[in-house]
Amino acid sequence: MRIDIFTLFPGWFEWFLEQRHVRNALTIGHVVDPVDLRATTPLKAGQVDDTPYGGGAGMVIRVDVVEAALAARYGADRGERRVIALAPGGRRFDDALAAELAGEPELTLLSGRYEGFDERVHEQLATDVVSIGPYVLAGGELAAMVVADAVLRKLPGALGHEESAVEESFSEALEGAPEYPHYTRPYDWHGHTVPEILLSGDHAKVREWRLERSRERGRGPT
Ligand code: ADE
């Protein structure tokens, strides 16, 4: 998997790329490449944004700037590539979308800033507009990291222990429900003990108990 992340702040991703699970993914051949949107702007003095038509506060990232950045990297024909613009009004990111994106050979993430992208970026250049939640971040960088993180950990070998990404919160194995509770030592912590069934050694019973806890959490507070 190759993930290109177009951003005005490529420096934000330095920390992300140094984290162990991301480095693991890179070691086994995956690529995460932050691309500076400003580096290929066709405008003078590194300009990338402009005032909004119709007036109002803030600046909008220009469609020609994004077009130039994509063309510089991919040429005129982007083929079947998924180009995902991150914006608060997009389709809500969830585990199913993470799994779907993990099946792509390559992904392009577009991180906006200021008032976001010119709408024509969403309509004409992106294949998807994705939001990580109903709140407004200062920019799409953290959203791109969230998407990249959730996608990378779905890739075989990226976690270093295969089963972990299969039976986890919201996965098919757990019928889309949140994960069951986990416990480790100490057995007794200030009188709060671990459920006995987990110490029983009866794997079938443990599994049944975990599925039931997961379903319970999926039903939410009653
Ligand atoms: N950019 C700003 N806020 C965002 C959000 N909630 N999701 C995705 N991109 C964003």
PDB file of N, CA and C in Angstrom, residues 88-183:
ATOM      1  N   PRO A  88     -14.851  18.227   7.216  1.00  0.00           N
ATOM      2  CA  PRO A  88     -15.824  17.880   8.260  1.00  0.00           C
ATOM      3  C   PRO A  88     -17.179  17.469   7.716  1.00  0.00           C
ATOM      4  N   GLY A  89     -17.530  17.907   6.496  1.00  0.00           N
ATOM      5  CA  GLY A  89     -18.854  17.582   5.961  1.00  0.00           C
ATOM      6  C   GLY A  89     -18.907  16.291   5.166  1.00  0.00           C
ATOM      7  N   GLY A  90     -17.813  15.534   5.122  1.00  0.00           N
ATOM      8  CA  GLY A  90     -17.757  14.336   4.291  1.00  0.00           C
ATOM      9  C   GLY A  90     -18.430  13.126   4.906  1.00  0.00           C
ATOM     10  N   ARG A  91     -18.311  12.003   4.200  1.00  0.00           N
ATOM     11  CA  ARG A  91     -18.846  10.718   4.686  1.00  0.00           C
ATOM     12  C   ARG A  91     -18.085  10.336   5.968  1.00  0.00           C
ATOM     13  N   ARG A  92     -18.819   9.903   6.989  1.00  0.00           N
ATOM     14  CA  ARG A  92     -18.187   9.594   8.272  1.00  0.00           C
ATOM     15  C   ARG A  92     -17.264   8.382   8.153  1.00  0.00           C
ATOM     16  N   PHE A  93     -16.036   8.548   8.592  1.00  0.00           N
ATOM     17  CA  PHE A  93     -15.053   7.467   8.563  1.00  0.00           C
ATOM     18  C   PHE A  93     -15.410   6.429   9.627  1.00  0.00           C
ATOM     19  N   ASP A  94     -15.390   5.155   9.235  1.00  0.00           N
ATOM     20  CA  ASP A  94     -15.645   4.093  10.208  1.00  0.00           C
ATOM     21  C   ASP A  94     -14.821   2.859   9.840  1.00  0.00           C
ATOM     22  N   ASP A  95     -14.968   1.802  10.630  1.00  0.00           N
ATOM     23  CA  ASP A  95     -14.137   0.608  10.434  1.00  0.00           C
ATOM     24  C   ASP A  95     -14.364  -0.022   9.066  1.00  0.00           C
ATOM     25  N   ALA A  96     -15.621   0.012   8.603  1.00  0.00           N
ATOM     26  CA  ALA A  96     -15.924  -0.591   7.293  1.00  0.00           C
ATOM     27  C   ALA A  96     -15.203   0.171   6.187  1.00  0.00           C
ATOM     28  N   LEU A  97     -15.169   1.493   6.289  1.00  0.00           N
ATOM     29  CA  LEU A  97     -14.467   2.283   5.271  1.00  0.00           C
ATOM     30  C   LEU A  97     -12.955   2.052   5.375  1.00  0.00           C
ATOM     31  N   ALA A  98     -12.449   1.926   6.602  1.00  0.00           N
ATOM     32  CA  ALA A  98     -11.011   1.634   6.781  1.00  0.00           C
ATOM     33  C   ALA A  98     -10.668   0.314   6.090  1.00  0.00           C
ATOM     34  N   ALA A  99     -11.525  -0.697   6.269  1.00  0.00           N
ATOM     35  CA  ALA A  99     -11.271  -2.015   5.660  1.00  0.00           C
ATOM     36  C   ALA A  99     -11.354  -1.914   4.138  1.00  0.00           C
ATOM     37  N   GLU A 100     -12.315  -1.151   3.656  1.00  0.00           N
ATOM     38  CA  GLU A 100     -12.457  -0.966   2.203  1.00  0.00           C
ATOM     39  C   GLU A 100     -11.205  -0.297   1.630  1.00  0.00           C
ATOM     40  N   LEU A 101     -10.734   0.756   2.295  1.00  0.00           N
ATOM     41  CA  LEU A 101      -9.557   1.487   1.797  1.00  0.00           C
ATOM     42  C   LEU A 101      -8.296   0.641   1.897  1.00  0.00           C
ATOM     43  N   ALA A 102      -8.261  -0.258   2.888  1.00  0.00           N
ATOM     44  CA  ALA A 102      -7.077  -1.125   3.048  1.00  0.00           C
ATOM     45  C   ALA A 102      -6.949  -2.090   1.869  1.00  0.00           C
ATOM     46  N   GLY A 103      -8.034  -2.265   1.123  1.00  0.00           N
ATOM     47  CA  GLY A 103      -8.001  -3.140  -0.046  1.00  0.00           C
ATOM     48  C   GLY A 103      -7.478  -2.445  -1.303  1.00  0.00           C
ATOM     49  N   GLU A 104      -7.256  -1.147  -1.214  1.00  0.00           N
ATOM     50  CA  GLU A 104      -6.747  -0.393  -2.380  1.00  0.00           C
ATOM     51  C   GLU A 104      -5.225  -0.530  -2.451  1.00  0.00           C
ATOM     52  N   PRO A 105      -4.667  -0.565  -3.659  1.00  0.00           N
ATOM     53  CA  PRO A 105      -3.199  -0.625  -3.746  1.00  0.00           C
ATOM     54  C   PRO A 105      -2.552   0.707  -3.388  1.00  0.00           C
ATOM     55  N   GLU A 106      -3.246   1.811  -3.669  1.00  0.00           N
ATOM     56  CA  GLU A 106      -2.691   3.140  -3.422  1.00  0.00           C
ATOM     57  C   GLU A 106      -3.812   4.068  -2.983  1.00  0.00           C
ATOM     58  N   LEU A 107      -3.477   5.002  -2.119  1.00  0.00           N
ATOM     59  CA  LEU A 107      -4.459   5.999  -1.666  1.00  0.00           C
ATOM     60  C   LEU A 107      -3.845   7.386  -1.723  1.00  0.00           C
ATOM     61  N   THR A 108      -4.684   8.362  -2.023  1.00  0.00           N
ATOM     62  CA  THR A 108      -4.251   9.754  -1.952  1.00  0.00           C
ATOM     63  C   THR A 108      -5.145  10.467  -0.948  1.00  0.00           C
ATOM     64  N   LEU A 109      -4.544  11.110   0.038  1.00  0.00           N
ATOM     65  CA  LEU A 109      -5.311  11.873   1.021  1.00  0.00           C
ATOM     66  C   LEU A 109      -5.015  13.355   0.826  1.00  0.00           C
ATOM     67  N   LEU A 110      -6.052  14.161   0.813  1.00  0.00           N
ATOM     68  CA  LEU A 110      -5.892  15.614   0.656  1.00  0.00           C
ATOM     69  C   LEU A 110      -6.285  16.289   1.969  1.00  0.00           C
ATOM     70  N   SER A 111      -5.302  16.929   2.621  1.00  0.00           N
ATOM     71  CA  SER A 111      -5.579  17.612   3.891  1.00  0.00           C
ATOM     72  C   SER A 111      -5.776  19.095   3.630  1.00  0.00           C
ATOM     73  N   GLY A 112      -6.933  19.598   3.996  1.00  0.00           N
ATOM     74  CA  GLY A 112      -7.204  21.029   3.803  1.00  0.00           C
ATOM     75  C   GLY A 112      -6.799  21.846   5.012  1.00  0.00           C
ATOM     76  N   ARG A 113      -6.836  23.137   4.850  1.00  0.00           N
ATOM     77  CA  ARG A 113      -6.555  24.095   5.928  1.00  0.00           C
ATOM     78  C   ARG A 113      -7.492  25.265   5.758  1.00  0.00           C
ATOM     79  N   TYR A 114      -7.431  26.224   6.631  1.00  0.00           N
ATOM     80  CA  TYR A 114      -8.237  27.450   6.517  1.00  0.00           C
ATOM     81  C   TYR A 114      -9.710  27.058   6.395  1.00  0.00           C
ATOM     82  N   GLU A 115     -10.430  27.599   5.426  1.00  0.00           N
ATOM     83  CA  GLU A 115     -11.847  27.238   5.269  1.00  0.00           C
ATOM     84  C   GLU A 115     -12.000  25.959   4.452  1.00  0.00           C
ATOM     85  N   GLY A 116     -10.886  25.312   4.151  1.00  0.00           N
ATOM     86  CA  GLY A 116     -10.964  24.057   3.397  1.00  0.00           C
ATOM     87  C   GLY A 116     -10.699  24.278   1.918  1.00  0.00           C
ATOM     88  N   PHE A 117     -11.105  23.307   1.107  1.00  0.00           N
ATOM     89  CA  PHE A 117     -10.851  23.343  -0.328  1.00  0.00           C
ATOM     90  C   PHE A 117     -11.993  24.027  -1.067  1.00  0.00           C
ATOM     91  N   ASP A 118     -11.676  24.597  -2.191  1.00  0.00           N
ATOM     92  CA  ASP A 118     -12.684  25.005  -3.171  1.00  0.00           C
ATOM     93  C   ASP A 118     -13.547  23.768  -3.453  1.00  0.00           C
ATOM     94  N   GLU A 119     -14.854  23.948  -3.508  1.00  0.00           N
ATOM     95  CA  GLU A 119     -15.778  22.818  -3.663  1.00  0.00           C
ATOM     96  C   GLU A 119     -15.444  21.950  -4.884  1.00  0.00           C
ATOM     97  N   ARG A 120     -14.832  22.562  -5.912  1.00  0.00           N
ATOM     98  CA  ARG A 120     -14.514  21.802  -7.117  1.00  0.00           C
ATOM     99  C   ARG A 120     -13.428  20.758  -6.887  1.00  0.00           C
ATOM    100  N   VAL A 121     -12.658  20.917  -5.783  1.00  0.00           N
ATOM    101  CA  VAL A 121     -11.710  19.857  -5.408  1.00  0.00           C
ATOM    102  C   VAL A 121     -12.506  18.613  -5.012  1.00  0.00           C
ATOM    103  N   HIS A 122     -13.547  18.820  -4.193  1.00  0.00           N
ATOM    104  CA  HIS A 122     -14.397  17.696  -3.765  1.00  0.00           C
ATOM    105  C   HIS A 122     -15.103  17.064  -4.960  1.00  0.00           C
ATOM    106  N   GLU A 123     -15.620  17.932  -5.835  1.00  0.00           N
ATOM    107  CA  GLU A 123     -16.489  17.429  -6.908  1.00  0.00           C
ATOM    108  C   GLU A 123     -15.722  16.839  -8.089  1.00  0.00           C
ATOM    109  N   GLN A 124     -14.602  17.470  -8.434  1.00  0.00           N
ATOM    110  CA  GLN A 124     -13.918  17.098  -9.685  1.00  0.00           C
ATOM    111  C   GLN A 124     -12.609  16.348  -9.475  1.00  0.00           C
ATOM    112  N   LEU A 125     -11.915  16.593  -8.383  1.00  0.00           N
ATOM    113  CA  LEU A 125     -10.593  15.976  -8.215  1.00  0.00           C
ATOM    114  C   LEU A 125     -10.616  14.792  -7.250  1.00  0.00           C
ATOM    115  N   ALA A 126     -11.483  14.865  -6.257  1.00  0.00           N
ATOM    116  CA  ALA A 126     -11.539  13.778  -5.272  1.00  0.00           C
ATOM    117  C   ALA A 126     -12.543  12.714  -5.720  1.00  0.00           C
ATOM    118  N   THR A 127     -12.302  11.471  -5.286  1.00  0.00           N
ATOM    119  CA  THR A 127     -13.304  10.422  -5.498  1.00  0.00           C
ATOM    120  C   THR A 127     -14.193  10.293  -4.258  1.00  0.00           C
ATOM    121  N   ASP A 128     -13.674  10.731  -3.107  1.00  0.00           N
ATOM    122  CA  ASP A 128     -14.403  10.617  -1.842  1.00  0.00           C
ATOM    123  C   ASP A 128     -14.132  11.865  -1.011  1.00  0.00           C
ATOM    124  N   VAL A 129     -15.108  12.257  -0.204  1.00  0.00           N
ATOM    125  CA  VAL A 129     -14.874  13.284   0.819  1.00  0.00           C
ATOM    126  C   VAL A 129     -15.186  12.617   2.146  1.00  0.00           C
ATOM    127  N   VAL A 130     -14.217  12.638   3.056  1.00  0.00           N
ATOM    128  CA  VAL A 130     -14.341  11.859   4.285  1.00  0.00           C
ATOM    129  C   VAL A 130     -14.120  12.756   5.506  1.00  0.00           C
ATOM    130  N   SER A 131     -14.973  12.538   6.514  1.00  0.00           N
ATOM    131  CA  SER A 131     -14.875  13.267   7.779  1.00  0.00           C
ATOM    132  C   SER A 131     -14.563  12.273   8.885  1.00  0.00           C
ATOM    133  N   ILE A 132     -13.725  12.661   9.842  1.00  0.00           N
ATOM    134  CA  ILE A 132     -13.472  11.733  10.954  1.00  0.00           C
ATOM    135  C   ILE A 132     -14.424  11.997  12.112  1.00  0.00           C
ATOM    136  N   GLY A 133     -15.300  12.974  11.997  1.00  0.00           N
ATOM    137  CA  GLY A 133     -16.279  13.196  13.054  1.00  0.00           C
ATOM    138  C   GLY A 133     -16.912  14.562  12.940  1.00  0.00           C
ATOM    139  N   PRO A 134     -18.022  14.766  13.678  1.00  0.00           N
ATOM    140  CA  PRO A 134     -18.768  16.012  13.563  1.00  0.00           C
ATOM    141  C   PRO A 134     -18.178  17.123  14.418  1.00  0.00           C
ATOM    142  N   TYR A 135     -16.978  17.550  14.079  1.00  0.00           N
ATOM    143  CA  TYR A 135     -16.313  18.664  14.747  1.00  0.00           C
ATOM    144  C   TYR A 135     -15.319  19.215  13.735  1.00  0.00           C
ATOM    145  N   VAL A 136     -14.873  20.444  13.963  1.00  0.00           N
ATOM    146  CA  VAL A 136     -13.983  21.072  12.985  1.00  0.00           C
ATOM    147  C   VAL A 136     -12.567  21.162  13.549  1.00  0.00           C
ATOM    148  N   LEU A 137     -11.654  20.521  12.868  1.00  0.00           N
ATOM    149  CA  LEU A 137     -10.237  20.595  13.242  1.00  0.00           C
ATOM    150  C   LEU A 137      -9.609  21.800  12.549  1.00  0.00           C
ATOM    151  N   ALA A 138      -8.428  22.193  13.014  1.00  0.00           N
ATOM    152  CA  ALA A 138      -7.738  23.322  12.383  1.00  0.00           C
ATOM    153  C   ALA A 138      -7.332  22.974  10.956  1.00  0.00           C
ATOM    154  N   GLY A 139      -7.232  21.685  10.667  1.00  0.00           N
ATOM    155  CA  GLY A 139      -6.871  21.268   9.314  1.00  0.00           C
ATOM    156  C   GLY A 139      -7.065  19.779   9.169  1.00  0.00           C
ATOM    157  N   GLY A 140      -6.887  19.285   7.961  1.00  0.00           N
ATOM    158  CA  GLY A 140      -7.125  17.864   7.701  1.00  0.00           C
ATOM    159  C   GLY A 140      -5.950  16.963   8.050  1.00  0.00           C
ATOM    160  N   GLU A 141      -4.858  17.532   8.592  1.00  0.00           N
ATOM    161  CA  GLU A 141      -3.675  16.696   8.848  1.00  0.00           C
ATOM    162  C   GLU A 141      -3.969  15.596   9.866  1.00  0.00           C
ATOM    163  N   LEU A 142      -4.586  15.989  10.993  1.00  0.00           N
ATOM    164  CA  LEU A 142      -4.882  14.957  11.998  1.00  0.00           C
ATOM    165  C   LEU A 142      -5.870  13.947  11.440  1.00  0.00           C
ATOM    166  N   ALA A 143      -6.818  14.421  10.647  1.00  0.00           N
ATOM    167  CA  ALA A 143      -7.789  13.510  10.031  1.00  0.00           C
ATOM    168  C   ALA A 143      -7.074  12.534   9.091  1.00  0.00           C
ATOM    169  N   ALA A 144      -6.107  13.030   8.324  1.00  0.00           N
ATOM    170  CA  ALA A 144      -5.357  12.144   7.418  1.00  0.00           C
ATOM    171  C   ALA A 144      -4.567  11.109   8.217  1.00  0.00           C
ATOM    172  N   MET A 145      -4.017  11.531   9.363  1.00  0.00           N
ATOM    173  CA  MET A 145      -3.283  10.570  10.205  1.00  0.00           C
ATOM    174  C   MET A 145      -4.226   9.506  10.754  1.00  0.00           C
ATOM    175  N   VAL A 146      -5.425   9.926  11.143  1.00  0.00           N
ATOM    176  CA  VAL A 146      -6.421   8.966  11.658  1.00  0.00           C
ATOM    177  C   VAL A 146      -6.733   7.929  10.577  1.00  0.00           C
ATOM    178  N   VAL A 147      -6.996   8.404   9.376  1.00  0.00           N
ATOM    179  CA  VAL A 147      -7.337   7.488   8.277  1.00  0.00           C
ATOM    180  C   VAL A 147      -6.142   6.583   7.964  1.00  0.00           C
ATOM    181  N   ALA A 148      -4.946   7.172   7.847  1.00  0.00           N
ATOM    182  CA  ALA A 148      -3.755   6.377   7.512  1.00  0.00           C
ATOM    183  C   ALA A 148      -3.499   5.334   8.603  1.00  0.00           C
ATOM    184  N   ASP A 149      -3.651   5.738   9.859  1.00  0.00           N
ATOM    185  CA  ASP A 149      -3.411   4.818  10.974  1.00  0.00           C
ATOM    186  C   ASP A 149      -4.383   3.644  10.938  1.00  0.00           C
ATOM    187  N   ALA A 150      -5.669   3.954  10.788  1.00  0.00           N
ATOM    188  CA  ALA A 150      -6.693   2.903  10.801  1.00  0.00           C
ATOM    189  C   ALA A 150      -6.537   1.977   9.592  1.00  0.00           C
ATOM    190  N   VAL A 151      -6.101   2.513   8.456  1.00  0.00           N
ATOM    191  CA  VAL A 151      -5.923   1.689   7.253  1.00  0.00           C
ATOM    192  C   VAL A 151      -4.668   0.838   7.385  1.00  0.00           C
ATOM    193  N   LEU A 152      -3.570   1.450   7.824  1.00  0.00           N
ATOM    194  CA  LEU A 152      -2.295   0.714   7.902  1.00  0.00           C
ATOM    195  C   LEU A 152      -2.401  -0.489   8.834  1.00  0.00           C
ATOM    196  N   ARG A 153      -3.112  -0.312   9.953  1.00  0.00           N
ATOM    197  CA  ARG A 153      -3.165  -1.438  10.897  1.00  0.00           C
ATOM    198  C   ARG A 153      -4.050  -2.586  10.405  1.00  0.00           C
ATOM    199  N   LYS A 154      -4.785  -2.346   9.329  1.00  0.00           N
ATOM    200  CA  LYS A 154      -5.560  -3.437   8.716  1.00  0.00           C
ATOM    201  C   LYS A 154      -4.700  -4.283   7.782  1.00  0.00           C
ATOM    202  N   LEU A 155      -3.531  -3.780   7.383  1.00  0.00           N
ATOM    203  CA  LEU A 155      -2.747  -4.487   6.377  1.00  0.00           C
ATOM    204  C   LEU A 155      -2.051  -5.686   6.999  1.00  0.00           C
ATOM    205  N   PRO A 156      -2.042  -6.824   6.306  1.00  0.00           N
ATOM    206  CA  PRO A 156      -1.420  -8.022   6.857  1.00  0.00           C
ATOM    207  C   PRO A 156       0.036  -7.746   7.241  1.00  0.00           C
ATOM    208  N   GLY A 157       0.399  -8.149   8.452  1.00  0.00           N
ATOM    209  CA  GLY A 157       1.798  -8.007   8.885  1.00  0.00           C
ATOM    210  C   GLY A 157       2.134  -6.680   9.519  1.00  0.00           C
ATOM    211  N   ALA A 158       1.247  -5.692   9.391  1.00  0.00           N
ATOM    212  CA  ALA A 158       1.597  -4.354   9.893  1.00  0.00           C
ATOM    213  C   ALA A 158       1.618  -4.301  11.408  1.00  0.00           C
ATOM    214  N   LEU A 159       0.799  -5.112  12.055  1.00  0.00           N
ATOM    215  CA  LEU A 159       0.760  -5.084  13.517  1.00  0.00           C
ATOM    216  C   LEU A 159       1.786  -6.021  14.132  1.00  0.00           C
ATOM    217  N   GLY A 160       2.276  -6.940  13.350  1.00  0.00           N
ATOM    218  CA  GLY A 160       3.246  -7.888  13.883  1.00  0.00           C
ATOM    219  C   GLY A 160       2.587  -9.079  14.560  1.00  0.00           C
ATOM    220  N   HIS A 161       1.283  -9.013  14.835  1.00  0.00           N
ATOM    221  CA  HIS A 161       0.574 -10.163  15.414  1.00  0.00           C
ATOM    222  C   HIS A 161      -0.788 -10.229  14.745  1.00  0.00           C
ATOM    223  N   GLU A 162      -0.893 -11.213  13.842  1.00  0.00           N
ATOM    224  CA  GLU A 162      -1.980 -11.250  12.865  1.00  0.00           C
ATOM    225  C   GLU A 162      -3.402 -11.117  13.398  1.00  0.00           C
ATOM    226  N   GLU A 163      -3.689 -11.798  14.516  1.00  0.00           N
ATOM    227  CA  GLU A 163      -5.101 -11.897  14.887  1.00  0.00           C
ATOM    228  C   GLU A 163      -5.664 -10.579  15.430  1.00  0.00           C
ATOM    229  N   SER A 164      -4.806  -9.671  15.873  1.00  0.00           N
ATOM    230  CA  SER A 164      -5.302  -8.500  16.591  1.00  0.00           C
ATOM    231  C   SER A 164      -6.272  -7.643  15.811  1.00  0.00           C
ATOM    232  N   ALA A 165      -6.038  -7.479  14.511  1.00  0.00           N
ATOM    233  CA  ALA A 165      -6.921  -6.586  13.757  1.00  0.00           C
ATOM    234  C   ALA A 165      -8.200  -7.290  13.316  1.00  0.00           C
ATOM    235  N   VAL A 166      -8.249  -8.616  13.470  1.00  0.00           N
ATOM    236  CA  VAL A 166      -9.425  -9.355  13.010  1.00  0.00           C
ATOM    237  C   VAL A 166     -10.549  -9.228  14.020  1.00  0.00           C
ATOM    238  N   GLU A 167     -10.232  -9.581  15.280  1.00  0.00           N
ATOM    239  CA  GLU A 167     -11.267  -9.546  16.305  1.00  0.00           C
ATOM    240  C   GLU A 167     -11.069  -8.305  17.162  1.00  0.00           C
ATOM    241  N   GLU A 168     -11.440  -7.182  16.626  1.00  0.00           N
ATOM    242  CA  GLU A 168     -11.334  -5.954  17.396  1.00  0.00           C
ATOM    243  C   GLU A 168     -12.605  -5.156  17.208  1.00  0.00           C
ATOM    244  N   SER A 169     -12.699  -4.059  17.925  1.00  0.00           N
ATOM    245  CA  SER A 169     -13.917  -3.271  17.896  1.00  0.00           C
ATOM    246  C   SER A 169     -14.409  -3.023  16.475  1.00  0.00           C
ATOM    247  N   PHE A 170     -15.701  -3.176  16.284  1.00  0.00           N
ATOM    248  CA  PHE A 170     -16.409  -2.850  15.038  1.00  0.00           C
ATOM    249  C   PHE A 170     -16.098  -3.793  13.885  1.00  0.00           C
ATOM    250  N   SER A 171     -15.299  -4.848  14.135  1.00  0.00           N
ATOM    251  CA  SER A 171     -14.946  -5.778  13.065  1.00  0.00           C
ATOM    252  C   SER A 171     -16.111  -6.729  12.797  1.00  0.00           C
ATOM    253  N   GLU A 172     -16.052  -7.407  11.649  1.00  0.00           N
ATOM    254  CA  GLU A 172     -17.078  -8.397  11.318  1.00  0.00           C
ATOM    255  C   GLU A 172     -17.095  -9.521  12.342  1.00  0.00           C
ATOM    256  N   ALA A 173     -15.880  -9.910  12.807  1.00  0.00           N
ATOM    257  CA  ALA A 173     -15.786 -11.003  13.770  1.00  0.00           C
ATOM    258  C   ALA A 173     -16.585 -10.692  15.030  1.00  0.00           C
ATOM    259  N   LEU A 174     -16.750  -9.422  15.341  1.00  0.00           N
ATOM    260  CA  LEU A 174     -17.531  -9.027  16.519  1.00  0.00           C
ATOM    261  C   LEU A 174     -18.872  -8.431  16.108  1.00  0.00           C
ATOM    262  N   GLU A 175     -19.319  -8.810  14.923  1.00  0.00           N
ATOM    263  CA  GLU A 175     -20.635  -8.391  14.424  1.00  0.00           C
ATOM    264  C   GLU A 175     -20.794  -6.872  14.435  1.00  0.00           C
ATOM    265  N   GLY A 176     -19.686  -6.169  14.220  1.00  0.00           N
ATOM    266  CA  GLY A 176     -19.740  -4.700  14.136  1.00  0.00           C
ATOM    267  C   GLY A 176     -19.823  -3.993  15.479  1.00  0.00           C
ATOM    268  N   ALA A 177     -19.756  -4.766  16.564  1.00  0.00           N
ATOM    269  CA  ALA A 177     -19.906  -4.162  17.900  1.00  0.00           C
ATOM    270  C   ALA A 177     -18.536  -3.774  18.477  1.00  0.00           C
ATOM    271  N   PRO A 178     -18.516  -2.957  19.529  1.00  0.00           N
ATOM    272  CA  PRO A 178     -17.245  -2.619  20.171  1.00  0.00           C
ATOM    273  C   PRO A 178     -16.608  -3.867  20.788  1.00  0.00           C
ATOM    274  N   GLU A 179     -15.330  -3.797  21.050  1.00  0.00           N
ATOM    275  CA  GLU A 179     -14.629  -4.964  21.577  1.00  0.00           C
ATOM    276  C   GLU A 179     -15.027  -5.245  23.029  1.00  0.00           C
ATOM    277  N   TYR A 180     -14.876  -6.513  23.432  1.00  0.00           N
ATOM    278  CA  TYR A 180     -15.130  -6.937  24.813  1.00  0.00           C
ATOM    279  C   TYR A 180     -14.047  -6.373  25.737  1.00  0.00           C
ATOM    280  N   PRO A 181     -14.308  -6.373  27.066  1.00  0.00           N
ATOM    281  CA  PRO A 181     -13.307  -5.835  27.994  1.00  0.00           C
ATOM    282  C   PRO A 181     -12.089  -6.756  28.127  1.00  0.00           C
ATOM    283  N   HIS A 182     -10.946  -6.155  28.360  1.00  0.00           N
ATOM    284  CA  HIS A 182      -9.705  -6.908  28.586  1.00  0.00           C
ATOM    285  C   HIS A 182      -9.259  -6.725  30.031  1.00  0.00           C
ATOM    286  N   TYR A 183      -8.627  -7.754  30.570  1.00  0.00           N
ATOM    287  CA  TYR A 183      -8.049  -7.665  31.919  1.00  0.00           C
ATOM    288  C   TYR A 183      -6.663  -8.275  31.910  1.00  0.00           C
TER     289      TYR A 183
END
